[in-house]
CSV table of N, CA and C in Angstrom, one decimal:
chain,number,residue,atom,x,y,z
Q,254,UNK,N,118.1,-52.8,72.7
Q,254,UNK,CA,117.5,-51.8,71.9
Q,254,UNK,C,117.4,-50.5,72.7
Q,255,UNK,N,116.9,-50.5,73.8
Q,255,UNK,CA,117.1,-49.7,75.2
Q,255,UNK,C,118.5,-48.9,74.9
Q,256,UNK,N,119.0,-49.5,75.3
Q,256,UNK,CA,120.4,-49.0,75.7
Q,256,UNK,C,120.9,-48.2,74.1
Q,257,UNK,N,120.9,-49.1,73.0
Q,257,UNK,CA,121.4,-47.7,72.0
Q,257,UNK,C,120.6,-46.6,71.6
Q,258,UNK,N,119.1,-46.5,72.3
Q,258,UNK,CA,118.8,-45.5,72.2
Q,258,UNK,C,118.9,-44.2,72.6
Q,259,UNK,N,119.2,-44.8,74.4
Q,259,UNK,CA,119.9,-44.1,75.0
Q,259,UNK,C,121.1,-43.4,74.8
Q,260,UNK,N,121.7,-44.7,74.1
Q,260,UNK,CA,123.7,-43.7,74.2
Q,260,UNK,C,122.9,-43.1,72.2
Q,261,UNK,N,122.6,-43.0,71.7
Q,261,UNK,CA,122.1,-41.8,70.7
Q,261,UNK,C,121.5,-41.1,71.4
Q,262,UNK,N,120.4,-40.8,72.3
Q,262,UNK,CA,119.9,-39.3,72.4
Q,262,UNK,C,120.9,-38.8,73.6
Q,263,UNK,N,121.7,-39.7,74.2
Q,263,UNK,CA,122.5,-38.5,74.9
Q,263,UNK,C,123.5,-38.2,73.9
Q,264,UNK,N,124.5,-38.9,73.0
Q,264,UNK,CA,124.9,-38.1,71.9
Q,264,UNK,C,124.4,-37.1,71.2
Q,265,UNK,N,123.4,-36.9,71.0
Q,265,UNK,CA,122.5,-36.0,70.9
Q,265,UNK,C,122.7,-35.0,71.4
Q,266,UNK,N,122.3,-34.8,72.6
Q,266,UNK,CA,122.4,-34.3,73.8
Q,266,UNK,C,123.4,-33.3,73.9
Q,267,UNK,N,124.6,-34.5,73.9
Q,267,UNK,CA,126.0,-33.6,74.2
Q,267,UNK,C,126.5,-33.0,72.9
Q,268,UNK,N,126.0,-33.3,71.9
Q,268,UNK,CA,126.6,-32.6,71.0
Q,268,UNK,C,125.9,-31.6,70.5
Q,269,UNK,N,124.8,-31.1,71.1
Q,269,UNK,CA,123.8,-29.6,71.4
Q,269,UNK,C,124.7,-28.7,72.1
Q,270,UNK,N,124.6,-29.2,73.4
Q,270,UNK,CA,124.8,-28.5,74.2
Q,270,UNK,C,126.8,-27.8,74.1
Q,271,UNK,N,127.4,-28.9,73.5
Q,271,UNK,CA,128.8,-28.4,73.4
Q,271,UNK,C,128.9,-27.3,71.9
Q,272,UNK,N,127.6,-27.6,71.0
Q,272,UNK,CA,127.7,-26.6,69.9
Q,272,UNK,C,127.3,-25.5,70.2
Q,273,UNK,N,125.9,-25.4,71.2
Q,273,UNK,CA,125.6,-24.4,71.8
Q,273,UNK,C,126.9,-23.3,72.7
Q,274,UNK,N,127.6,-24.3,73.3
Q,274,UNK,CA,128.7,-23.8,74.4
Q,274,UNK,C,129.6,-23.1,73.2
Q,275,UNK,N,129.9,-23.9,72.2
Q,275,UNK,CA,131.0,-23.1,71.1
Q,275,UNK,C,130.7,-21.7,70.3
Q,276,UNK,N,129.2,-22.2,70.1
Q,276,UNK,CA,128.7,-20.9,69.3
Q,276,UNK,C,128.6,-19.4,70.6
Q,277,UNK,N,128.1,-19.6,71.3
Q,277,UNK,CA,128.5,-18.6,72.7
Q,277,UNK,C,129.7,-17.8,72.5
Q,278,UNK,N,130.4,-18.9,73.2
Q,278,UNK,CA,132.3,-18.4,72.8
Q,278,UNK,C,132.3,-17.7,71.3
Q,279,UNK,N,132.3,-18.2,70.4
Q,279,UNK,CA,132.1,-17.3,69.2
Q,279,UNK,C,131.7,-16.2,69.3
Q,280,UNK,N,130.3,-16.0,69.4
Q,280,UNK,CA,129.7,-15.0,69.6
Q,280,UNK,C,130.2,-13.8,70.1
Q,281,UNK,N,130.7,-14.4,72.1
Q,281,UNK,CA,131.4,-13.3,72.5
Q,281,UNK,C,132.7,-12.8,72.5
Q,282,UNK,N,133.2,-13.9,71.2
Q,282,UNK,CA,134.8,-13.0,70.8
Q,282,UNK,C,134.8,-12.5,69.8
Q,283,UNK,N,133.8,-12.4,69.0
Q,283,UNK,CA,134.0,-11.6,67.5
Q,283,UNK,C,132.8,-10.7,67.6
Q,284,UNK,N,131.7,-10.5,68.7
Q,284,UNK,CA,130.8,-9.4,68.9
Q,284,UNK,C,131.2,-7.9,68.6
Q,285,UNK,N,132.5,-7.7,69.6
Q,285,UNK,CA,133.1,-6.4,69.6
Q,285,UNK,C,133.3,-5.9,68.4
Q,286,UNK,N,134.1,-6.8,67.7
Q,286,UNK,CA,135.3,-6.5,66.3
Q,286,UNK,C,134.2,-6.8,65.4
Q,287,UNK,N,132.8,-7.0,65.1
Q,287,UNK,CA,131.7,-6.8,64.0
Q,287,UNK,C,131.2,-5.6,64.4
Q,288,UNK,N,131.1,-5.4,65.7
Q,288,UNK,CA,130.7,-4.0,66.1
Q,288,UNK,C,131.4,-2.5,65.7
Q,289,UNK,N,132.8,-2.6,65.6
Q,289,UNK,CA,133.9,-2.3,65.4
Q,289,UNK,C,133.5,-1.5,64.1
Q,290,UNK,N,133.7,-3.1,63.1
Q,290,UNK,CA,134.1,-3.1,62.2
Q,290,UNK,C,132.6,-2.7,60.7
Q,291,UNK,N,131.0,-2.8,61.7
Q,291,UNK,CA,130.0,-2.2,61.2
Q,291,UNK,C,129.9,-1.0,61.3
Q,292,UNK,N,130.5,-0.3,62.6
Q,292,UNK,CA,130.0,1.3,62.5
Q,292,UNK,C,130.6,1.8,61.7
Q,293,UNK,N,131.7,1.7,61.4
Q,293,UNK,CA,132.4,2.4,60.1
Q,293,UNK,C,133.5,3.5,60.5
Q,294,UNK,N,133.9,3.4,61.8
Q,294,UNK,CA,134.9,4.4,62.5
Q,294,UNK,C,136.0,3.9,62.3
Q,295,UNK,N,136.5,3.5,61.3
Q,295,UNK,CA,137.7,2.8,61.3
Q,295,UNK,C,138.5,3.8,60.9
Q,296,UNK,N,139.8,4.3,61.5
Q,296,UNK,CA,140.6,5.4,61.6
Q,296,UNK,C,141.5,5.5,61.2
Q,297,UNK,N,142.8,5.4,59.9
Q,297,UNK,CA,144.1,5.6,60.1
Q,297,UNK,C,145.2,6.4,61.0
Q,298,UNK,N,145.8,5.9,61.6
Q,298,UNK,CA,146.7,6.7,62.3
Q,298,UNK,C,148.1,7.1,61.9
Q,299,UNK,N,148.9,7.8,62.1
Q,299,UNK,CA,150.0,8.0,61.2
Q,299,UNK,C,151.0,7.9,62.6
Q,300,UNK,N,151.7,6.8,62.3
Q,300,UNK,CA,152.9,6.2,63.2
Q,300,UNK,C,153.8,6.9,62.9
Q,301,UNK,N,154.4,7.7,63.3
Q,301,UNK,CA,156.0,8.3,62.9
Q,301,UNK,C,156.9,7.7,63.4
Q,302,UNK,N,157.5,7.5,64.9
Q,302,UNK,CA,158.3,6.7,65.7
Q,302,UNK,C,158.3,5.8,66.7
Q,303,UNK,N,158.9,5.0,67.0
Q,303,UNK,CA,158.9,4.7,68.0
Q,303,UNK,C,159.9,4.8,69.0
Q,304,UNK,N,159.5,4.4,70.3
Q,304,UNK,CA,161.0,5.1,71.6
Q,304,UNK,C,160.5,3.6,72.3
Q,305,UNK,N,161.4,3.1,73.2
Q,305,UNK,CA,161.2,2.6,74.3
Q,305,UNK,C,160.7,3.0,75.5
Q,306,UNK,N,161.2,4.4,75.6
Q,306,UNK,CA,160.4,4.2,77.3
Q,306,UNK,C,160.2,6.1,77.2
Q,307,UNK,N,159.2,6.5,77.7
Q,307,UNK,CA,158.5,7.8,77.7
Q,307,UNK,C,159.4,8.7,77.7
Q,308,UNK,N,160.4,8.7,78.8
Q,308,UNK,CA,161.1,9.7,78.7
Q,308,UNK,C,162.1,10.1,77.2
Q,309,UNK,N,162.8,9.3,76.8
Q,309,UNK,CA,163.3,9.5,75.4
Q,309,UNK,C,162.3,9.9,74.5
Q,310,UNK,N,161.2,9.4,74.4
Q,310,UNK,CA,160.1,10.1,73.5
Q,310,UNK,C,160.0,11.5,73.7
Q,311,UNK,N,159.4,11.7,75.0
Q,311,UNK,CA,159.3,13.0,75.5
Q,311,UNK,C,160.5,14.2,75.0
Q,312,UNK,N,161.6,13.6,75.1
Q,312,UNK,CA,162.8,14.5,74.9
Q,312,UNK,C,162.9,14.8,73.8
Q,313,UNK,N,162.8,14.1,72.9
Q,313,UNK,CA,162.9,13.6,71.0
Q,313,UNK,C,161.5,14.5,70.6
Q,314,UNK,N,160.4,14.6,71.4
Q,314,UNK,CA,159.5,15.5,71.0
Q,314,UNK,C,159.2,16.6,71.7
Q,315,UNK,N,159.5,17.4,72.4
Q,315,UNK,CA,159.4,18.8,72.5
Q,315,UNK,C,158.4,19.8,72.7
Q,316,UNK,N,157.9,19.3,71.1
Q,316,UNK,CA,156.4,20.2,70.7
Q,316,UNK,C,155.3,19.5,70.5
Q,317,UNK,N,154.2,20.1,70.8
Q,317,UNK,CA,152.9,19.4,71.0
Q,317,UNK,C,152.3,19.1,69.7
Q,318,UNK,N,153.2,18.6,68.5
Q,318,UNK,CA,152.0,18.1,67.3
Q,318,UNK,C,152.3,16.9,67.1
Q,319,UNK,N,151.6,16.6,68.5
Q,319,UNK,CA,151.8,14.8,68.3
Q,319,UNK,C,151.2,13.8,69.5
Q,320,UNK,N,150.6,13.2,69.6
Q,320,UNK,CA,150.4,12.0,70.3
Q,320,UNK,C,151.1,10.8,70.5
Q,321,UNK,N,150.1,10.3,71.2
Q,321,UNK,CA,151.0,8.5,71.8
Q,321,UNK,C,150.1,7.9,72.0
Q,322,UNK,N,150.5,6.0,72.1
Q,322,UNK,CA,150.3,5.5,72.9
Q,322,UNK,C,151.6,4.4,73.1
Q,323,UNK,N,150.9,3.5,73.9
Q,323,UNK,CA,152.2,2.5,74.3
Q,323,UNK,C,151.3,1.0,74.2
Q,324,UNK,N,152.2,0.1,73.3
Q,324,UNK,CA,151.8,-1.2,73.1
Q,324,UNK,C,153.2,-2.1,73.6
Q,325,UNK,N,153.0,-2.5,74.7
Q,325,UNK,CA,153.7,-3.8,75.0
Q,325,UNK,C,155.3,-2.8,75.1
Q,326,UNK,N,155.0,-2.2,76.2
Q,326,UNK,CA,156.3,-1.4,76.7
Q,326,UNK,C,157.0,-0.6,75.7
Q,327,UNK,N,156.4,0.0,74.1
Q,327,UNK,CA,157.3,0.9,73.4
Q,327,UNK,C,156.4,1.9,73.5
Q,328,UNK,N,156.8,3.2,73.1
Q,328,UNK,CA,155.9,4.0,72.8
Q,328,UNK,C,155.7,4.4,71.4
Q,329,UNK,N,154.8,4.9,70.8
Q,329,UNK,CA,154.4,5.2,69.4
Q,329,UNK,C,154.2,6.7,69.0
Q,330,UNK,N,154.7,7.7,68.3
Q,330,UNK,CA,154.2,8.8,68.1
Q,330,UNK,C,153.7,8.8,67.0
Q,331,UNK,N,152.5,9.3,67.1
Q,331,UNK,CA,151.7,9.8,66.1
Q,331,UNK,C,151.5,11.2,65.6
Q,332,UNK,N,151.4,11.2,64.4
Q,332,UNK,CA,151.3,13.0,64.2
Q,332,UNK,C,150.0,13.3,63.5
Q,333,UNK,N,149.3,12.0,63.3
Q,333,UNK,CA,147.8,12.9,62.7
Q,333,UNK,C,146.7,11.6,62.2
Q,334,UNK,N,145.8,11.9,61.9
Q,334,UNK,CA,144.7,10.4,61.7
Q,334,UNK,C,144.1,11.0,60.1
Q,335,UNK,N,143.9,9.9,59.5
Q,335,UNK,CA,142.9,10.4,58.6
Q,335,UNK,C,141.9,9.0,58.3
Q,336,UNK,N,140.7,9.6,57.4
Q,336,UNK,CA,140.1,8.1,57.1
Q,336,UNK,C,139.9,8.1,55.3
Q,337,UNK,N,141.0,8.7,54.9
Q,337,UNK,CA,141.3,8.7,53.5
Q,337,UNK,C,142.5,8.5,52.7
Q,338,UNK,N,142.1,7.4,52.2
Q,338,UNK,CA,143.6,6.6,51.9
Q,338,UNK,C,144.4,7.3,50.9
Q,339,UNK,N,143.6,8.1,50.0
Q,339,UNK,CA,144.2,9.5,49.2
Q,339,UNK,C,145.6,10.0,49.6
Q,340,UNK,N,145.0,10.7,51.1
Q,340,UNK,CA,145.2,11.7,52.0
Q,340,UNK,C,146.8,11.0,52.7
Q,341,UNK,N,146.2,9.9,52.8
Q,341,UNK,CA,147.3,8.7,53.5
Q,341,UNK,C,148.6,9.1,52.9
Q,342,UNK,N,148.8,8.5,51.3
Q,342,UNK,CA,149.6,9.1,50.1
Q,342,UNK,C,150.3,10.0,50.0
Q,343,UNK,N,149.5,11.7,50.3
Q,343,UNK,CA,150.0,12.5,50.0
Q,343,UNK,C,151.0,12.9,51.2
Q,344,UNK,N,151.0,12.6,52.4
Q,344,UNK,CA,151.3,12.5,53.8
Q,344,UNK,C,152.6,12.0,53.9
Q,345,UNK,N,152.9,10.7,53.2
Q,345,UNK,CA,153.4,10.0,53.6
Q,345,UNK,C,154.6,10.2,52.4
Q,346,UNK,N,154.5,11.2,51.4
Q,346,UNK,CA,155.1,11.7,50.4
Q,346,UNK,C,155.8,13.0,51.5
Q,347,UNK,N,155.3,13.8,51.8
Q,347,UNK,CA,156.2,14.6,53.3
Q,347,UNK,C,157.3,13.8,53.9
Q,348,UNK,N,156.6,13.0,54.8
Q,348,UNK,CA,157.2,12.2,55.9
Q,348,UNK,C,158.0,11.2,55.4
Q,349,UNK,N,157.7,10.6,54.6
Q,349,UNK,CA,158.6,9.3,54.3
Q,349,UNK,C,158.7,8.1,54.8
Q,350,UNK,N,159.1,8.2,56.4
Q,350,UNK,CA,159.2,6.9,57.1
Q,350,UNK,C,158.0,7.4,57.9
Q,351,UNK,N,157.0,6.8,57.5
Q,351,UNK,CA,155.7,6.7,58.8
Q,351,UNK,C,154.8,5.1,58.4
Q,352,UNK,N,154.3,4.8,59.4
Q,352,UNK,CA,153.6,3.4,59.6
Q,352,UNK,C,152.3,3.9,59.0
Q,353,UNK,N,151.3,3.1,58.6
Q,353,UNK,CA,150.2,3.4,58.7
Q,353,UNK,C,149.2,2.1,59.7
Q,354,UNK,N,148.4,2.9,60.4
Q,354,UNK,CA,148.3,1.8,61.4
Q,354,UNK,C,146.4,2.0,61.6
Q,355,UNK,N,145.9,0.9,61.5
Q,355,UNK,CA,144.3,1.4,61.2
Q,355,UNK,C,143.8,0.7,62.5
Q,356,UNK,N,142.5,1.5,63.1
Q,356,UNK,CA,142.8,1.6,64.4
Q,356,UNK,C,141.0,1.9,64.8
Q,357,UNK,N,140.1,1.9,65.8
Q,357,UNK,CA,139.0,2.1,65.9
Q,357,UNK,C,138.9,3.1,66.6
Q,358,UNK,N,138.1,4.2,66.6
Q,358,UNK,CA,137.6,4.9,67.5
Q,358,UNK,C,136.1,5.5,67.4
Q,359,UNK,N,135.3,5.8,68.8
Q,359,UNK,CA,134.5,5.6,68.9
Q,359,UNK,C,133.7,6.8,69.2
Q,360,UNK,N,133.9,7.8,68.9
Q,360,UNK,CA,133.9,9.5,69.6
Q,360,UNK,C,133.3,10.6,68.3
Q,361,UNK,N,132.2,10.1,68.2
Q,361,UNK,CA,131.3,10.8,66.9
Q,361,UNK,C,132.4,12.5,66.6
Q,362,UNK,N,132.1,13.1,67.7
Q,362,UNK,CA,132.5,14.6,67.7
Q,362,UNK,C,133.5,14.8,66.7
Q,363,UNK,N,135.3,13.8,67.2
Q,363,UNK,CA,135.9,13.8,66.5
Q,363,UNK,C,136.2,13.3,65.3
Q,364,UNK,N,135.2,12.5,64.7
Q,364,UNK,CA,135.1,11.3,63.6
Q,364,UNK,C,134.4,12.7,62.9
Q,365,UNK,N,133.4,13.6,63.0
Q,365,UNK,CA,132.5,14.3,62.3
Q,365,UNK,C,133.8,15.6,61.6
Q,366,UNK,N,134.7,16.1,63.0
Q,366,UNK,CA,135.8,17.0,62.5
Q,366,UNK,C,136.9,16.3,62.0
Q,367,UNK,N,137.0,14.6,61.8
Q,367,UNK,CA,138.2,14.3,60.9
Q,367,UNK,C,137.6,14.4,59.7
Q,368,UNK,N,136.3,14.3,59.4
Q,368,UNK,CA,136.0,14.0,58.5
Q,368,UNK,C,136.0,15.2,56.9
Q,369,UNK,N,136.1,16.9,58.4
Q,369,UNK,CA,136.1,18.3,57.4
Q,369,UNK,C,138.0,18.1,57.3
Q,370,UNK,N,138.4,17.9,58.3
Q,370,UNK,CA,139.9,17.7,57.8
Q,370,UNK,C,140.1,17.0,56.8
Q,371,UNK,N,139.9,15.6,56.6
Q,371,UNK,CA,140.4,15.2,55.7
Q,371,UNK,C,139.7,16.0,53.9
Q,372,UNK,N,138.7,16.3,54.2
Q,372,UNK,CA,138.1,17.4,53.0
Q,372,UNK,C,139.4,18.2,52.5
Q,373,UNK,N,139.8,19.1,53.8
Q,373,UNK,CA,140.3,20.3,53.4
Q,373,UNK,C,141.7,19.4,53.3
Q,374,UNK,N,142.8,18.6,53.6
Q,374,UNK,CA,143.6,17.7,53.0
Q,374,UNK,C,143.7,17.1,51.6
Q,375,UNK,N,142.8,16.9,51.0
Q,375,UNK,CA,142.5,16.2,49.8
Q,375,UNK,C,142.5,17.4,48.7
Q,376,UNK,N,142.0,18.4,49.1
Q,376,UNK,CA,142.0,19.8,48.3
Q,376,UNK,C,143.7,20.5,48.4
Q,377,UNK,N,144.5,20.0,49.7
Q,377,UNK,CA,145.5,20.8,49.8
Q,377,UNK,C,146.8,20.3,48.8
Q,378,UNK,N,147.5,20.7,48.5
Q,378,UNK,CA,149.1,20.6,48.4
Q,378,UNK,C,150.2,21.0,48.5
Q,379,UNK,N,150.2,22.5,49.5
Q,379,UNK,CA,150.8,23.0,49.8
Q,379,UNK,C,151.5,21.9,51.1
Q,380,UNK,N,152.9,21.5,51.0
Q,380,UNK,CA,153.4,20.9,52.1
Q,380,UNK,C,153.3,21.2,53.6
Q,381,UNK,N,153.4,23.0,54.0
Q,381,UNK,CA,153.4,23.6,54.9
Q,381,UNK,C,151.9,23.6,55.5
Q,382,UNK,N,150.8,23.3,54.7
Q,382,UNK,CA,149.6,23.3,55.2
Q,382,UNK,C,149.2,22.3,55.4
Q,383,UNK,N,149.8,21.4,54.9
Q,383,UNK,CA,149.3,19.7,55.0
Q,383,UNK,C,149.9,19.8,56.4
Q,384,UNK,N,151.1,20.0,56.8
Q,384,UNK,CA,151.3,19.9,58.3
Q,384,UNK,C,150.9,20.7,59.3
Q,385,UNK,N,150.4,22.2,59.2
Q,385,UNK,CA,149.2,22.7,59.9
Q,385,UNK,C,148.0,22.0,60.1
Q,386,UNK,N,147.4,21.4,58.9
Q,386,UNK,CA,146.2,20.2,59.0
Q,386,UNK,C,146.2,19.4,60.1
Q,387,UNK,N,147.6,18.3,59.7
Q,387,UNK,CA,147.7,17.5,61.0
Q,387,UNK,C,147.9,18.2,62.5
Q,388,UNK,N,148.7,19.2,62.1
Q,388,UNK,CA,148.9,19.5,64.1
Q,388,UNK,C,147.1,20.3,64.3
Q,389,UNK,N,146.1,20.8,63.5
Q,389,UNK,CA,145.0,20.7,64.2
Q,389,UNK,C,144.0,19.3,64.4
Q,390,UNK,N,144.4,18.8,63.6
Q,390,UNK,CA,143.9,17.2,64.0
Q,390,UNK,C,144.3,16.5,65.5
Q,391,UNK,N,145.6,17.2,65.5
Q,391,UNK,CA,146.2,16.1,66.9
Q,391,UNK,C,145.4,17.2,67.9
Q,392,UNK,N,145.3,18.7,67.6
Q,392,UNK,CA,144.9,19.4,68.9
Q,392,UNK,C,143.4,19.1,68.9
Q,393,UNK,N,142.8,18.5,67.8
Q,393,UNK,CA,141.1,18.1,68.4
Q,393,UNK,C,141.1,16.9,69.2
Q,394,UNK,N,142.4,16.3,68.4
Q,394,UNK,CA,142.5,15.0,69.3
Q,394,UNK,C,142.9,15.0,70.5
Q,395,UNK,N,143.2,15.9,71.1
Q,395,UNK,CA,143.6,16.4,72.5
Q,395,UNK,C,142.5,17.1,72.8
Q,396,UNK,N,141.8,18.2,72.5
Q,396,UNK,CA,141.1,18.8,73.1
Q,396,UNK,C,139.6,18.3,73.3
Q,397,UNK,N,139.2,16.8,72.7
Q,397,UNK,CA,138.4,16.2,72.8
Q,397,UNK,C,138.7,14.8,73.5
Q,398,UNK,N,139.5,14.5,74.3
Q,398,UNK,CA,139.7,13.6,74.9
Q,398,UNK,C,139.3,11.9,74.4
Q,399,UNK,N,139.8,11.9,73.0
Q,399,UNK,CA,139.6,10.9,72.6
Q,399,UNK,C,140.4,9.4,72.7
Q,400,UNK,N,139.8,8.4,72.3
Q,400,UNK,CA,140.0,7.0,73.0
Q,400,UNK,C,140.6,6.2,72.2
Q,401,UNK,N,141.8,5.3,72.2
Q,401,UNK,CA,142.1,4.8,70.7
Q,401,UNK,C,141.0,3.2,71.1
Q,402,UNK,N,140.1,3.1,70.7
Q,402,UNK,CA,139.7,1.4,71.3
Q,402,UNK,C,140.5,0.6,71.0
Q,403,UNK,N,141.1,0.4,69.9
Q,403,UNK,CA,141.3,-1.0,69.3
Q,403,UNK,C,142.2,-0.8,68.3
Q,404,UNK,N,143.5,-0.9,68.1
Q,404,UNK,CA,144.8,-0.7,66.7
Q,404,UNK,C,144.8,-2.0,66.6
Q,405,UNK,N,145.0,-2.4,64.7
Q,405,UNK,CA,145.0,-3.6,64.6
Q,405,UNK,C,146.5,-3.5,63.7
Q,406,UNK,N,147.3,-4.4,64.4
Q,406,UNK,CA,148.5,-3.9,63.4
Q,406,UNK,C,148.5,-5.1,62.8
């Protein structure tokens, strides 16, 4: 009688402590991406191309209305962010071939000035202004030293 009570409360036991251990791990792998995904900074990015290696990018782009980053050795150009899927549409009616790629960032300043961009976007239709729009978006996005945290493709 001894003895099965024993092997139950250490069953017990161990199956606390290993749910405890799981729930942990949980915790600390979906902490970030609720954090992420509560503040409400979630960003579209507008993928235009990709290159393999910087230098061809660099060559292929020229002029400064555009960004980067690099995922797993390619590079990505980007030409503008918005957080309105409207805006997205009318964009991608210009460009034609672009990715859309939704992405976190974390940089109030910039999030507060995409936010009058995409305003004055939604009101625009002039094609030549819609791409004035973006290249001031990419120059806040340069001149604010902003951070991509997290692209979820």
């Amino acid at each position: 009688m001894k003895q099965k009570l024993v092997k139950g409360v250490s069953s017990i036991f161990f199956a606390v402590v290993l749910g405890s251990l799981c729930g942990y791990l949980l915790y600390e792998t979906y902490s970030k991406e609720a954090k992420y995904l509560a503040s409400n900074n979630i960003v579209y990015l507008i993928e235009y191309k990709e290159y393999s290696n910087y230098d061809s990018m660099k060559l292929a782009n020229l002029n400064n209305d555009y960004t980067y980053y690099k995922d797993k050795n390619t590079y990505y150009t980007v030409i503008g962010f918005s957080m309105n899927k409207d805006n997205l549409e009318k964009i991608k009616k210009i460009y034609k071939d672009i990715n859309i790629i939704k992405c976190y960032i974390d940089n109030k300043e910039f999030i507060d000035k995409l936010k009058d961009y995409d305003l004055e976007l939604s009101k625009e239709t002039n094609e030549n202004k819609i791409k004035e729009i973006l290249n001031n978006i990419i120059s806040t996005y340069h001149s604010n030293k902003v951070e991509i945290l997290k692209v979820y493709n």
